[in-house]
């Protein structure tokens, strides 16, 4: 599946920490039905077989809404499950290895924490980059927030789509106006909310304001 900048407007990343008795599949359905434009399955505590099994089911839901679906880190699970691609970090499998395993028609996104890493990802051939953390985040305790100036430095010098990530919520996302990003990646701002569908719809409107404002 090919992606464009519009696909990355609201990039939802799963987290089963906040299921509150519900299934991840039902939450994913609700989130996609309410406008998320991209989906990443991020599961650090599942076995390989469990990850593939979950990904196969989620892929069906994503395909129903024509939303690109990638798996975090695991290029082999992405290949076996038929996911649309993978998102890899600076310390994960190399881009070259990911492309070798997945082939030319799959999406490969990469994390970049600064301009040098972003340029390296672009040169390697990444389809998009996720950059941050733009705000303090509880997901990764050891991250140093990326300033708005440094974020804009990245978007000004990168031709591939740039998605901001890290601590983004309904209260702070408008501070990213003018940064040049193509979208925002969120976890708790959607999946930790009492009504993930409503939270998604609200966040989608805010993302439009940031990107188009």
PDB file of C-alpha atoms in Angstrom:
ATOM      1  CA  UNK A   1       0.000   0.000   0.000  1.00  0.00           C
ATOM      2  CA  UNK A   2       1.306   3.443  -0.934  1.00  0.00           C
ATOM      3  CA  UNK A   3       0.884   6.270   1.527  1.00  0.00           C
ATOM      4  CA  UNK A   4       0.556   9.996   1.098  1.00  0.00           C
ATOM      5  CA  UNK A   5       0.657  12.878   3.550  1.00  0.00           C
ATOM      6  CA  UNK A   6      -3.098  12.737   4.157  1.00  0.00           C
ATOM      7  CA  UNK A   7      -2.766   9.146   5.418  1.00  0.00           C
ATOM      8  CA  UNK A   8      -0.585  10.390   8.262  1.00  0.00           C
ATOM      9  CA  UNK A   9      -2.856  13.144   9.600  1.00  0.00           C
ATOM     10  CA  UNK A  10      -3.958  11.185  12.679  1.00  0.00           C
ATOM     11  CA  UNK A  11      -1.590   8.308  13.408  1.00  0.00           C
ATOM     12  CA  UNK A  12      -3.026   6.047  16.118  1.00  0.00           C
ATOM     13  CA  UNK A  13      -0.703   3.760  18.089  1.00  0.00           C
ATOM     14  CA  UNK A  14      -2.247   0.944  20.110  1.00  0.00           C
ATOM     15  CA  UNK A  15      -1.690   0.297  23.792  1.00  0.00           C
ATOM     16  CA  UNK A  16      -3.566  -2.467  25.600  1.00  0.00           C
ATOM     17  CA  UNK A  17      -2.733  -0.907  28.980  1.00  0.00           C
ATOM     18  CA  UNK A  18      -6.027   0.999  28.863  1.00  0.00           C
ATOM     19  CA  UNK A  19      -8.431  -1.629  27.576  1.00  0.00           C
ATOM     20  CA  UNK A  20     -10.571  -1.511  30.755  1.00  0.00           C
ATOM     21  CA  UNK A  21     -12.137  -4.892  30.072  1.00  0.00           C
ATOM     22  CA  UNK A  22     -12.653  -4.256  26.362  1.00  0.00           C
ATOM     23  CA  UNK A  23     -10.862  -5.993  23.516  1.00  0.00           C
ATOM     24  CA  UNK A  24      -8.165  -4.243  21.534  1.00  0.00           C
ATOM     25  CA  UNK A  25     -10.000  -5.185  18.351  1.00  0.00           C
ATOM     26  CA  UNK A  26     -13.158  -3.371  19.428  1.00  0.00           C
ATOM     27  CA  UNK A  27     -11.138  -0.291  20.357  1.00  0.00           C
ATOM     28  CA  UNK A  28      -9.331  -0.349  17.011  1.00  0.00           C
ATOM     29  CA  UNK A  29     -12.650  -0.610  15.176  1.00  0.00           C
ATOM     30  CA  UNK A  30     -14.015   2.348  17.117  1.00  0.00           C
ATOM     31  CA  UNK A  31     -10.921   4.461  16.503  1.00  0.00           C
ATOM     32  CA  UNK A  32     -10.805   3.761  12.770  1.00  0.00           C
ATOM     33  CA  UNK A  33     -14.544   4.287  12.419  1.00  0.00           C
ATOM     34  CA  UNK A  34     -14.095   7.754  13.910  1.00  0.00           C
ATOM     35  CA  UNK A  35     -11.395   8.956  11.592  1.00  0.00           C
ATOM     36  CA  UNK A  36      -7.895   7.734  12.466  1.00  0.00           C
ATOM     37  CA  UNK A  37      -5.963   7.772   9.201  1.00  0.00           C
ATOM     38  CA  UNK A  38      -3.059   5.467  10.086  1.00  0.00           C
ATOM     39  CA  UNK A  39      -2.618   2.636  12.580  1.00  0.00           C
ATOM     40  CA  UNK A  40       0.411   1.149  14.293  1.00  0.00           C
ATOM     41  CA  UNK A  41       0.260  -1.998  16.408  1.00  0.00           C
ATOM     42  CA  UNK A  42       2.708  -1.462  19.261  1.00  0.00           C
ATOM     43  CA  UNK A  43       2.888  -4.465  21.579  1.00  0.00           C
ATOM     44  CA  UNK A  44       6.067  -4.980  23.587  1.00  0.00           C
ATOM     45  CA  UNK A  45       4.809  -7.840  25.763  1.00  0.00           C
ATOM     46  CA  UNK A  46       3.242 -10.273  23.301  1.00  0.00           C
ATOM     47  CA  UNK A  47       5.046 -13.349  22.054  1.00  0.00           C
ATOM     48  CA  UNK A  48       5.862 -13.485  18.361  1.00  0.00           C
ATOM     49  CA  UNK A  49       2.958 -15.843  17.624  1.00  0.00           C
ATOM     50  CA  UNK A  50       0.544 -13.729  19.664  1.00  0.00           C
ATOM     51  CA  UNK A  51       1.698 -10.614  17.829  1.00  0.00           C
ATOM     52  CA  UNK A  52       1.150 -12.200  14.420  1.00  0.00           C
ATOM     53  CA  UNK A  53      -2.268 -13.524  15.448  1.00  0.00           C
ATOM     54  CA  UNK A  54      -3.353 -10.109  16.702  1.00  0.00           C
ATOM     55  CA  UNK A  55      -1.951  -8.372  13.621  1.00  0.00           C
ATOM     56  CA  UNK A  56      -3.858 -10.632  11.221  1.00  0.00           C
ATOM     57  CA  UNK A  57      -7.146  -9.665  12.894  1.00  0.00           C
ATOM     58  CA  UNK A  58      -6.306  -5.971  13.035  1.00  0.00           C
ATOM     59  CA  UNK A  59      -5.223  -5.992   9.398  1.00  0.00           C
ATOM     60  CA  UNK A  60      -8.747  -7.053   8.437  1.00  0.00           C
ATOM     61  CA  UNK A  61     -10.250  -4.122  10.329  1.00  0.00           C
ATOM     62  CA  UNK A  62      -7.752  -1.637   8.874  1.00  0.00           C
ATOM     63  CA  UNK A  63      -8.421  -2.915   5.356  1.00  0.00           C
ATOM     64  CA  UNK A  64     -12.156  -2.420   5.905  1.00  0.00           C
ATOM     65  CA  UNK A  65     -11.507   1.295   6.484  1.00  0.00           C
ATOM     66  CA  UNK A  66      -8.691   1.498   3.908  1.00  0.00           C
ATOM     67  CA  UNK A  67      -6.293   2.669   6.615  1.00  0.00           C
ATOM     68  CA  UNK A  68      -2.580   1.806   6.349  1.00  0.00           C
ATOM     69  CA  UNK A  69      -1.505  -0.576   9.117  1.00  0.00           C
ATOM     70  CA  UNK A  70       2.045  -1.154  10.328  1.00  0.00           C
ATOM     71  CA  UNK A  71       3.667  -3.064  13.164  1.00  0.00           C
ATOM     72  CA  UNK A  72       6.174  -1.502  15.518  1.00  0.00           C
ATOM     73  CA  UNK A  73       9.716  -2.919  15.301  1.00  0.00           C
ATOM     74  CA  UNK A  74       9.023  -6.496  14.197  1.00  0.00           C
ATOM     75  CA  UNK A  75       9.683  -6.840  10.472  1.00  0.00           C
ATOM     76  CA  UNK A  76       9.094 -10.599  10.473  1.00  0.00           C
ATOM     77  CA  UNK A  77       5.709 -10.300  12.178  1.00  0.00           C
ATOM     78  CA  UNK A  78       4.820  -7.608   9.651  1.00  0.00           C
ATOM     79  CA  UNK A  79       5.690  -9.926   6.792  1.00  0.00           C
ATOM     80  CA  UNK A  80       3.930 -13.006   8.190  1.00  0.00           C
ATOM     81  CA  UNK A  81       0.751 -11.165   9.153  1.00  0.00           C
ATOM     82  CA  UNK A  82       0.414  -9.330   5.847  1.00  0.00           C
ATOM     83  CA  UNK A  83       0.578  -5.912   7.509  1.00  0.00           C
ATOM     84  CA  UNK A  84       1.123  -2.950   5.226  1.00  0.00           C
ATOM     85  CA  UNK A  85       4.552  -2.353   6.703  1.00  0.00           C
ATOM     86  CA  UNK A  86       6.661  -1.670   9.753  1.00  0.00           C
ATOM     87  CA  UNK A  87       7.872   1.227  11.855  1.00  0.00           C
ATOM     88  CA  UNK A  88      11.459   0.909  13.034  1.00  0.00           C
ATOM     89  CA  UNK A  89      13.492   2.997  15.433  1.00  0.00           C
ATOM     90  CA  UNK A  90      17.120   4.012  15.320  1.00  0.00           C
ATOM     91  CA  UNK A  91      18.022   0.955  17.390  1.00  0.00           C
ATOM     92  CA  UNK A  92      15.751  -1.527  15.659  1.00  0.00           C
ATOM     93  CA  UNK A  93      16.342  -3.539  12.491  1.00  0.00           C
ATOM     94  CA  UNK A  94      18.048  -1.501   9.818  1.00  0.00           C
ATOM     95  CA  UNK A  95      16.106  -0.056   6.917  1.00  0.00           C
ATOM     96  CA  UNK A  96      18.061  -2.194   4.473  1.00  0.00           C
ATOM     97  CA  UNK A  97      17.135  -5.382   6.323  1.00  0.00           C
ATOM     98  CA  UNK A  98      13.505  -4.312   6.639  1.00  0.00           C
ATOM     99  CA  UNK A  99      13.256  -3.593   2.912  1.00  0.00           C
ATOM    100  CA  UNK A 100      14.982  -6.865   2.101  1.00  0.00           C
ATOM    101  CA  UNK A 101      12.463  -8.836   4.179  1.00  0.00           C
ATOM    102  CA  UNK A 102       9.321  -6.896   3.275  1.00  0.00           C
ATOM    103  CA  UNK A 103       9.922  -6.012  -0.372  1.00  0.00           C
ATOM    104  CA  UNK A 104       9.450  -2.785  -2.270  1.00  0.00           C
ATOM    105  CA  UNK A 105       5.680  -2.495  -1.900  1.00  0.00           C
ATOM    106  CA  UNK A 106       5.536  -2.263   1.901  1.00  0.00           C
ATOM    107  CA  UNK A 107       5.606   0.862   4.064  1.00  0.00           C
ATOM    108  CA  UNK A 108       8.686   1.474   6.183  1.00  0.00           C
ATOM    109  CA  UNK A 109       8.570   4.338   8.655  1.00  0.00           C
ATOM    110  CA  UNK A 110      11.520   5.347  10.805  1.00  0.00           C
ATOM    111  CA  UNK A 111      11.987   7.246  14.042  1.00  0.00           C
ATOM    112  CA  UNK A 112      14.203  10.332  14.055  1.00  0.00           C
ATOM    113  CA  UNK A 113      15.077  12.441  17.088  1.00  0.00           C
ATOM    114  CA  UNK A 114      16.968  15.179  15.247  1.00  0.00           C
ATOM    115  CA  UNK A 115      17.725  16.512  11.771  1.00  0.00           C
ATOM    116  CA  UNK A 116      20.718  14.250  11.183  1.00  0.00           C
ATOM    117  CA  UNK A 117      18.683  11.124  11.945  1.00  0.00           C
ATOM    118  CA  UNK A 118      15.837  12.424   9.770  1.00  0.00           C
ATOM    119  CA  UNK A 119      18.167  13.030   6.835  1.00  0.00           C
ATOM    120  CA  UNK A 120      19.676   9.569   7.287  1.00  0.00           C
ATOM    121  CA  UNK A 121      16.208   7.982   7.280  1.00  0.00           C
ATOM    122  CA  UNK A 122      15.215   9.910   4.161  1.00  0.00           C
ATOM    123  CA  UNK A 123      18.423   8.973   2.370  1.00  0.00           C
ATOM    124  CA  UNK A 124      17.922   5.314   3.265  1.00  0.00           C
ATOM    125  CA  UNK A 125      14.500   5.366   1.610  1.00  0.00           C
ATOM    126  CA  UNK A 126      12.019   5.607   4.479  1.00  0.00           C
ATOM    127  CA  UNK A 127       8.435   6.391   3.491  1.00  0.00           C
ATOM    128  CA  UNK A 128       7.930   8.740   6.447  1.00  0.00           C
ATOM    129  CA  UNK A 129       9.532   9.649   9.754  1.00  0.00           C
ATOM    130  CA  UNK A 130       8.114   9.929  13.252  1.00  0.00           C
ATOM    131  CA  UNK A 131       9.930  12.556  15.270  1.00  0.00           C
ATOM    132  CA  UNK A 132       9.844  13.631  18.890  1.00  0.00           C
ATOM    133  CA  UNK A 133       9.202  13.527  21.665  1.00  0.00           C
ATOM    134  CA  UNK A 134       7.584  16.908  21.092  1.00  0.00           C
ATOM    135  CA  UNK A 135       6.204  16.944  24.647  1.00  0.00           C
ATOM    136  CA  UNK A 136       7.107  14.992  27.801  1.00  0.00           C
ATOM    137  CA  UNK A 137       5.654  11.485  27.599  1.00  0.00           C
ATOM    138  CA  UNK A 138       5.000   8.653  30.011  1.00  0.00           C
ATOM    139  CA  UNK A 139       5.428   6.064  27.251  1.00  0.00           C
ATOM    140  CA  UNK A 140       9.192   6.544  27.112  1.00  0.00           C
ATOM    141  CA  UNK A 141      10.700   7.903  30.303  1.00  0.00           C
ATOM    142  CA  UNK A 142      14.176   8.625  28.944  1.00  0.00           C
ATOM    143  CA  UNK A 143      13.234  10.928  26.066  1.00  0.00           C
ATOM    144  CA  UNK A 144      14.297  14.558  25.831  1.00  0.00           C
ATOM    145  CA  UNK A 145      11.542  16.781  24.397  1.00  0.00           C
ATOM    146  CA  UNK A 146      12.227  18.143  20.910  1.00  0.00           C
ATOM    147  CA  UNK A 147      11.821  21.908  20.709  1.00  0.00           C
ATOM    148  CA  UNK A 148       9.407  23.468  18.237  1.00  0.00           C
ATOM    149  CA  UNK A 149      12.399  25.131  16.569  1.00  0.00           C
ATOM    150  CA  UNK A 150      14.156  21.792  16.081  1.00  0.00           C
ATOM    151  CA  UNK A 151      10.943  20.199  14.847  1.00  0.00           C
ATOM    152  CA  UNK A 152      10.563  22.951  12.256  1.00  0.00           C
ATOM    153  CA  UNK A 153      14.213  22.502  11.273  1.00  0.00           C
ATOM    154  CA  UNK A 154      13.382  18.899  10.438  1.00  0.00           C
ATOM    155  CA  UNK A 155      10.221  19.653   8.457  1.00  0.00           C
ATOM    156  CA  UNK A 156      11.983  22.457   6.551  1.00  0.00           C
ATOM    157  CA  UNK A 157      14.745  20.120   5.381  1.00  0.00           C
ATOM    158  CA  UNK A 158      12.918  16.829   4.836  1.00  0.00           C
ATOM    159  CA  UNK A 159      10.892  15.990   1.732  1.00  0.00           C
ATOM    160  CA  UNK A 160       9.187  12.848   3.051  1.00  0.00           C
ATOM    161  CA  UNK A 161       6.197  13.168   5.424  1.00  0.00           C
ATOM    162  CA  UNK A 162       6.944  14.025   9.063  1.00  0.00           C
ATOM    163  CA  UNK A 163       4.733  12.891  11.942  1.00  0.00           C
ATOM    164  CA  UNK A 164       5.172  14.399  15.407  1.00  0.00           C
ATOM    165  CA  UNK A 165       5.012  12.052  18.373  1.00  0.00           C
ATOM    166  CA  UNK A 166       5.420  12.158  22.116  1.00  0.00           C
ATOM    167  CA  UNK A 167       3.006  13.379  24.780  1.00  0.00           C
ATOM    168  CA  UNK A 168       0.546  14.871  22.283  1.00  0.00           C
ATOM    169  CA  UNK A 169      -2.967  15.345  23.640  1.00  0.00           C
ATOM    170  CA  UNK A 170      -6.082  17.438  23.071  1.00  0.00           C
ATOM    171  CA  UNK A 171      -4.782  20.251  25.275  1.00  0.00           C
ATOM    172  CA  UNK A 172      -1.325  20.768  23.772  1.00  0.00           C
ATOM    173  CA  UNK A 173      -1.531  19.764  20.095  1.00  0.00           C
ATOM    174  CA  UNK A 174      -2.360  23.270  18.871  1.00  0.00           C
ATOM    175  CA  UNK A 175       1.065  24.364  20.090  1.00  0.00           C
ATOM    176  CA  UNK A 176       2.416  22.486  17.044  1.00  0.00           C
ATOM    177  CA  UNK A 177       0.797  24.934  14.623  1.00  0.00           C
ATOM    178  CA  UNK A 178       3.330  26.303  12.178  1.00  0.00           C
ATOM    179  CA  UNK A 179       5.758  23.422  12.702  1.00  0.00           C
ATOM    180  CA  UNK A 180       5.217  22.019   9.220  1.00  0.00           C
ATOM    181  CA  UNK A 181       4.260  18.521  10.365  1.00  0.00           C
ATOM    182  CA  UNK A 182       2.002  16.308   8.264  1.00  0.00           C
ATOM    183  CA  UNK A 183       0.289  14.676  11.220  1.00  0.00           C
ATOM    184  CA  UNK A 184       0.410  13.647  14.849  1.00  0.00           C
ATOM    185  CA  UNK A 185       0.904  10.224  16.394  1.00  0.00           C
ATOM    186  CA  UNK A 186      -1.011   9.611  19.609  1.00  0.00           C
ATOM    187  CA  UNK A 187      -1.435   6.774  22.071  1.00  0.00           C
ATOM    188  CA  UNK A 188      -3.046   7.718  25.393  1.00  0.00           C
ATOM    189  CA  UNK A 189      -4.893  10.693  23.880  1.00  0.00           C
ATOM    190  CA  UNK A 190      -7.079   8.087  22.182  1.00  0.00           C
ATOM    191  CA  UNK A 191      -6.706   4.679  23.788  1.00  0.00           C
ATOM    192  CA  UNK A 192      -6.650   5.889  27.413  1.00  0.00           C
ATOM    193  CA  UNK A 193      -9.873   7.849  27.030  1.00  0.00           C
ATOM    194  CA  UNK A 194     -13.254   6.711  28.317  1.00  0.00           C
ATOM    195  CA  UNK A 195     -14.664   7.060  24.808  1.00  0.00           C
ATOM    196  CA  UNK A 196     -11.859   6.352  22.297  1.00  0.00           C
ATOM    197  CA  UNK A 197     -14.128   7.030  19.331  1.00  0.00           C
ATOM    198  CA  UNK A 198     -15.117  10.485  20.522  1.00  0.00           C
ATOM    199  CA  UNK A 199     -11.506  11.241  21.447  1.00  0.00           C
ATOM    200  CA  UNK A 200     -10.456  10.221  17.931  1.00  0.00           C
ATOM    201  CA  UNK A 201     -13.001  12.467  16.241  1.00  0.00           C
ATOM    202  CA  UNK A 202     -11.936  15.446  18.359  1.00  0.00           C
ATOM    203  CA  UNK A 203      -8.252  14.781  17.753  1.00  0.00           C
ATOM    204  CA  UNK A 204      -8.810  14.494  14.008  1.00  0.00           C
ATOM    205  CA  UNK A 205     -10.291  17.996  13.908  1.00  0.00           C
ATOM    206  CA  UNK A 206      -7.371  19.340  15.943  1.00  0.00           C
ATOM    207  CA  UNK A 207      -4.882  17.641  13.620  1.00  0.00           C
ATOM    208  CA  UNK A 208      -6.542  19.302  10.636  1.00  0.00           C
ATOM    209  CA  UNK A 209      -6.248  22.676  12.368  1.00  0.00           C
ATOM    210  CA  UNK A 210      -2.549  22.114  13.064  1.00  0.00           C
ATOM    211  CA  UNK A 211      -1.634  20.856   9.604  1.00  0.00           C
ATOM    212  CA  UNK A 212      -3.801  23.239   7.586  1.00  0.00           C
ATOM    213  CA  UNK A 213      -3.624  26.246   9.907  1.00  0.00           C
TER     214      UNK A 213
END
